[in-house]
Amino acid sequence: GAVVSQHPSRVICKSGTSVKIECRSLDFQATTMFWYRQFPKQSLMLMATSNEGSKATYEQGVEKDKFLINHASLTLSTLTVTSAHPEDSSFYICSATLAGGVETQYFGPGTRLLVL
Amino acid sequence: QKEVEQNSGPLSVPEGAIASLNCTYSDRGSQSFFWYRQYSGKSPELIMFIYSNGDKEDGRFTAQLNKASQYVSLLIRDSQPSDSATYLCADLYSNYQLIWGAGTKLIIKP
């Protein structure tokens, strides 16, 4: 149980295009979903916290107009990187929280984005 | 500002030995802690969580929490080369957020 999927796993795009990444909790309803990015050999960096039906809460320094988050249901959140540039190339990882008892984050497999 | 501190390592342990990973936290009121393992190029995977003082065992893994001293540790018994990874300690914050340590890189030498 507690499986989180992400799609696509890898994407290469041209500078200026937009990329959408989907995060789904497959066998549970997620109270909250999180979006992280991670550069090589660096720590996870939280980008935003997402709750179903409400606006995402972005961390300081993360542009909400560039990283659009839509949390359409208790099992689906999407991150759209708008007008992507090479500096947006990174490993994007989502997690979903399974509530009840100790709230536990389960991670998706991640999406590797390369912007040319 | 809540903080979680981990030695970045690398920590090198011979195969079959016990690997001991440590983490300290700043907020005395913190209740729940998590250990995740992250292989290079992969996303984190949950090993276990702990919220009571003392030890919690799951297979070869034992998490230890000492609230008085504000540290959390993870012991891995009978270490295997496949245990080589970065181990992340995290403190549960409000709104289900986790405050992450920087991670300790563990290398198990055959």
Short mmCIF file of C-alpha atoms in Angstrom, two decimals:
data_model
loop_
_atom_site.label_atom_id
_atom_site.label_comp_id
_atom_site.label_asym_id
_atom_site.label_seq_id
_atom_site.Cartn_x
_atom_site.Cartn_y
_atom_site.Cartn_z
CA GLY A 1 0.00 0.00 0.00
CA ALA A 2 0.83 3.74 -0.08
CA VAL A 3 2.05 3.87 -3.65
CA VAL A 4 2.65 7.19 -5.38
CA SER A 5 3.22 7.45 -9.10
CA GLN A 6 4.64 10.25 -11.19
CA HIS A 7 4.43 10.82 -14.91
CA PRO A 8 6.50 11.32 -16.92
CA SER A 9 9.62 9.84 -15.40
CA ARG A 10 11.85 11.77 -17.74
CA VAL A 11 11.24 14.70 -20.09
CA ILE A 12 13.42 16.70 -22.41
CA CYS A 13 12.04 19.94 -23.76
CA LYS A 14 13.10 23.07 -25.54
CA SER A 15 13.59 26.33 -23.70
CA GLY A 16 10.38 28.33 -23.51
CA THR A 17 7.98 25.40 -23.51
CA SER A 18 5.80 24.29 -20.61
CA VAL A 19 5.97 20.91 -18.99
CA LYS A 20 3.30 19.24 -16.88
CA ILE A 21 4.15 16.61 -14.28
CA GLU A 22 1.46 14.45 -12.71
CA CYS A 23 1.54 12.97 -9.24
CA ARG A 24 -1.00 10.35 -8.21
CA SER A 25 -1.60 8.45 -5.01
CA LEU A 26 -2.67 5.06 -6.34
CA ASP A 27 -4.13 3.28 -3.37
CA PHE A 28 -4.97 5.99 -0.87
CA GLN A 29 -6.44 9.45 -0.65
CA ALA A 30 -3.77 11.97 0.16
CA THR A 31 -4.47 14.65 2.70
CA THR A 32 -1.68 16.77 1.38
CA MET A 33 0.80 16.54 -1.45
CA PHE A 34 4.21 18.15 -1.64
CA TRP A 35 6.47 19.09 -4.52
CA TYR A 36 10.23 19.03 -4.16
CA ARG A 37 13.15 19.62 -6.46
CA GLN A 38 16.62 18.25 -6.05
CA PHE A 39 19.81 19.23 -7.83
CA PRO A 40 22.65 16.71 -8.14
CA LYS A 41 24.37 15.95 -4.84
CA GLN A 42 22.14 18.40 -3.00
CA SER A 43 19.36 18.04 -0.46
CA LEU A 44 15.66 17.94 -1.20
CA MET A 45 14.21 21.41 -1.50
CA LEU A 46 10.52 21.83 -0.74
CA MET A 47 8.83 23.92 -3.39
CA ALA A 48 5.20 23.91 -2.32
CA THR A 49 2.50 22.26 -0.25
CA SER A 50 -0.68 21.33 -2.03
CA ASN A 51 -4.12 20.56 -0.61
CA GLU A 52 -7.08 19.40 -2.65
CA GLY A 53 -9.37 22.20 -3.68
CA SER A 54 -7.25 25.03 -2.37
CA LYS A 55 -4.34 27.11 -3.57
CA ALA A 56 -0.89 25.72 -3.05
CA THR A 57 1.39 27.24 -0.45
CA TYR A 58 4.76 28.08 -1.98
CA GLU A 59 8.05 28.24 -0.17
CA GLN A 60 9.98 31.46 -0.12
CA GLY A 61 11.82 32.06 -3.36
CA VAL A 62 9.63 29.75 -5.45
CA GLU A 63 7.74 31.60 -8.17
CA LYS A 64 4.11 30.58 -8.12
CA ASP A 65 3.51 31.88 -11.64
CA LYS A 66 6.34 29.76 -12.97
CA PHE A 67 5.54 26.59 -11.08
CA LEU A 68 1.79 26.16 -11.34
CA ILE A 69 0.26 23.59 -9.04
CA ASN A 70 -3.23 22.19 -9.45
CA HIS A 71 -4.62 19.75 -6.91
CA ALA A 72 -7.75 18.51 -8.63
CA SER A 73 -8.63 15.61 -6.38
CA LEU A 74 -7.50 13.70 -3.32
CA THR A 75 -5.39 11.48 -5.57
CA LEU A 76 -3.98 13.85 -8.18
CA SER A 77 -1.75 16.89 -8.13
CA THR A 78 0.00 18.42 -11.12
CA LEU A 79 3.01 20.68 -11.39
CA THR A 80 3.43 22.73 -14.54
CA VAL A 81 6.76 24.34 -15.21
CA THR A 82 5.88 27.25 -17.44
CA SER A 83 8.28 28.73 -19.99
CA ALA A 84 10.99 26.36 -18.88
CA HIS A 85 14.62 27.42 -19.07
CA PRO A 86 17.83 25.40 -18.72
CA GLU A 87 18.18 26.45 -15.07
CA ASP A 88 14.88 24.66 -14.37
CA SER A 89 16.53 21.36 -15.27
CA SER A 90 16.32 19.28 -12.14
CA PHE A 91 14.83 16.22 -10.48
CA TYR A 92 11.25 16.97 -9.42
CA ILE A 93 9.73 14.71 -6.80
CA CYS A 94 6.25 14.68 -5.35
CA SER A 95 5.08 13.12 -2.12
CA ALA A 96 1.67 12.37 -0.72
CA THR A 97 0.71 12.22 2.91
CA LEU A 98 -1.22 9.29 4.27
CA ALA A 99 -3.11 10.59 7.25
CA GLY A 100 -4.14 8.63 10.28
CA GLY A 101 -1.80 7.87 13.14
CA VAL A 102 1.50 9.47 12.28
CA GLU A 103 1.18 11.44 9.06
CA THR A 104 3.67 9.87 6.71
CA GLN A 105 4.95 11.15 3.38
CA TYR A 106 5.33 8.65 0.57
CA PHE A 107 7.33 9.69 -2.44
CA GLY A 108 6.77 9.27 -6.12
CA PRO A 109 9.67 8.01 -8.24
CA GLY A 110 10.51 11.50 -9.47
CA THR A 111 10.64 13.25 -12.84
CA ARG A 112 13.91 14.21 -14.39
CA LEU A 113 13.52 17.39 -16.44
CA LEU A 114 16.12 18.52 -18.93
CA VAL A 115 15.54 21.85 -20.65
CA LEU A 116 17.67 22.42 -23.72
CA GLN B 1 13.51 27.90 13.19
CA LYS B 2 13.44 24.15 13.41
CA GLU B 3 16.59 22.42 12.29
CA VAL B 4 17.73 18.88 11.80
CA GLU B 5 21.44 18.16 11.73
CA GLN B 6 23.18 15.16 10.22
CA ASN B 7 26.81 14.44 9.48
CA SER B 8 27.08 14.32 5.69
CA GLY B 9 29.69 11.55 5.79
CA PRO B 10 30.56 9.48 3.98
CA LEU B 11 30.32 6.85 6.67
CA SER B 12 32.15 3.72 5.65
CA VAL B 13 31.19 0.43 7.31
CA PRO B 14 32.40 -3.10 6.51
CA GLU B 15 29.85 -5.59 5.28
CA GLY B 16 28.19 -7.47 8.10
CA ALA B 17 28.87 -4.78 10.70
CA ILE B 18 26.39 -2.43 12.36
CA ALA B 19 25.97 0.95 10.71
CA SER B 20 24.99 3.74 13.10
CA LEU B 21 23.48 6.92 11.70
CA ASN B 22 22.75 9.90 13.89
CA CYS B 23 20.61 12.99 13.75
CA THR B 24 19.97 15.84 16.18
CA TYR B 25 17.03 18.23 16.19
CA SER B 26 16.52 21.70 17.57
CA ASP B 27 12.88 21.79 18.63
CA ARG B 28 12.36 20.24 22.03
CA GLY B 29 8.65 19.99 21.30
CA SER B 30 9.08 17.80 18.22
CA GLN B 31 7.22 14.52 18.40
CA SER B 32 7.68 12.40 15.29
CA PHE B 33 10.74 11.54 13.26
CA PHE B 34 11.30 9.71 10.03
CA TRP B 35 14.16 7.91 8.35
CA TYR B 36 14.27 7.72 4.59
CA ARG B 37 16.78 6.08 2.31
CA GLN B 38 17.69 7.61 -1.03
CA TYR B 39 19.72 5.82 -3.65
CA SER B 40 21.61 7.94 -6.12
CA GLY B 41 19.28 9.24 -8.81
CA LYS B 42 16.17 7.90 -7.08
CA SER B 43 13.52 9.39 -4.83
CA PRO B 44 13.47 8.83 -1.06
CA GLU B 45 11.84 5.72 0.33
CA LEU B 46 10.52 5.44 3.85
CA ILE B 47 12.41 3.14 6.20
CA MET B 48 10.54 3.83 9.40
CA PHE B 49 9.21 6.46 11.76
CA ILE B 50 9.44 6.82 15.51
CA TYR B 51 7.58 8.98 17.99
CA SER B 52 8.13 7.33 21.35
CA ASN B 53 11.27 7.47 23.44
CA GLY B 54 13.32 4.33 23.16
CA ASP B 55 13.86 1.83 20.39
CA LYS B 56 11.74 0.67 17.51
CA GLU B 57 12.82 -2.34 15.50
CA ASP B 58 11.88 -3.40 11.99
CA GLY B 59 13.90 -6.24 10.55
CA ARG B 60 17.55 -5.21 10.37
CA PHE B 61 16.69 -1.60 11.20
CA THR B 62 16.35 -0.09 14.67
CA ALA B 63 15.38 3.53 15.22
CA GLN B 64 16.20 5.13 18.54
CA LEU B 65 14.73 8.33 19.93
CA ASN B 66 16.05 10.22 22.93
CA LYS B 67 13.89 13.28 23.52
CA ALA B 68 15.88 14.49 26.51
CA SER B 69 19.04 14.71 24.40
CA GLN B 70 17.17 15.59 21.21
CA TYR B 71 18.70 12.97 19.00
CA VAL B 72 17.46 10.25 16.75
CA SER B 73 19.51 7.40 15.41
CA LEU B 74 19.17 4.55 12.97
CA LEU B 75 21.05 1.29 13.37
CA ILE B 76 21.42 -1.11 10.49
CA ARG B 77 22.47 -4.59 11.52
CA ASP B 78 24.31 -7.01 9.26
CA SER B 79 25.02 -4.23 6.77
CA GLN B 80 24.90 -5.21 3.11
CA PRO B 81 26.39 -3.46 0.07
CA SER B 82 22.80 -2.79 -1.03
CA ASP B 83 22.40 -0.59 2.06
CA SER B 84 24.84 1.90 0.53
CA ALA B 85 22.77 5.05 0.06
CA THR B 86 22.08 8.43 1.58
CA TYR B 87 19.99 8.30 4.73
CA LEU B 88 17.74 11.23 5.46
CA CYS B 89 16.40 12.11 8.90
CA ALA B 90 13.27 14.28 9.09
CA ASP B 91 11.23 15.98 11.79
CA LEU B 92 7.46 16.27 11.31
CA TYR B 93 6.40 19.90 11.29
CA SER B 94 2.98 21.48 11.08
CA ASN B 95 0.71 20.92 8.07
CA TYR B 96 2.42 17.56 7.57
CA GLN B 97 5.65 19.17 6.37
CA LEU B 98 8.97 17.54 7.11
CA ILE B 99 12.08 19.38 8.18
CA TRP B 100 14.93 17.52 6.53
CA GLY B 101 18.48 16.87 7.54
CA ALA B 102 21.09 17.10 4.81
CA GLY B 103 21.51 13.33 4.78
CA THR B 104 24.37 10.98 5.61
CA LYS B 105 26.02 9.05 2.83
CA LEU B 106 26.61 5.46 3.90
CA ILE B 107 29.05 3.17 2.12
CA ILE B 108 29.09 -0.53 2.92
CA LYS B 109 32.38 -2.08 1.88
CA PRO B 110 32.35 -5.75 0.84
#
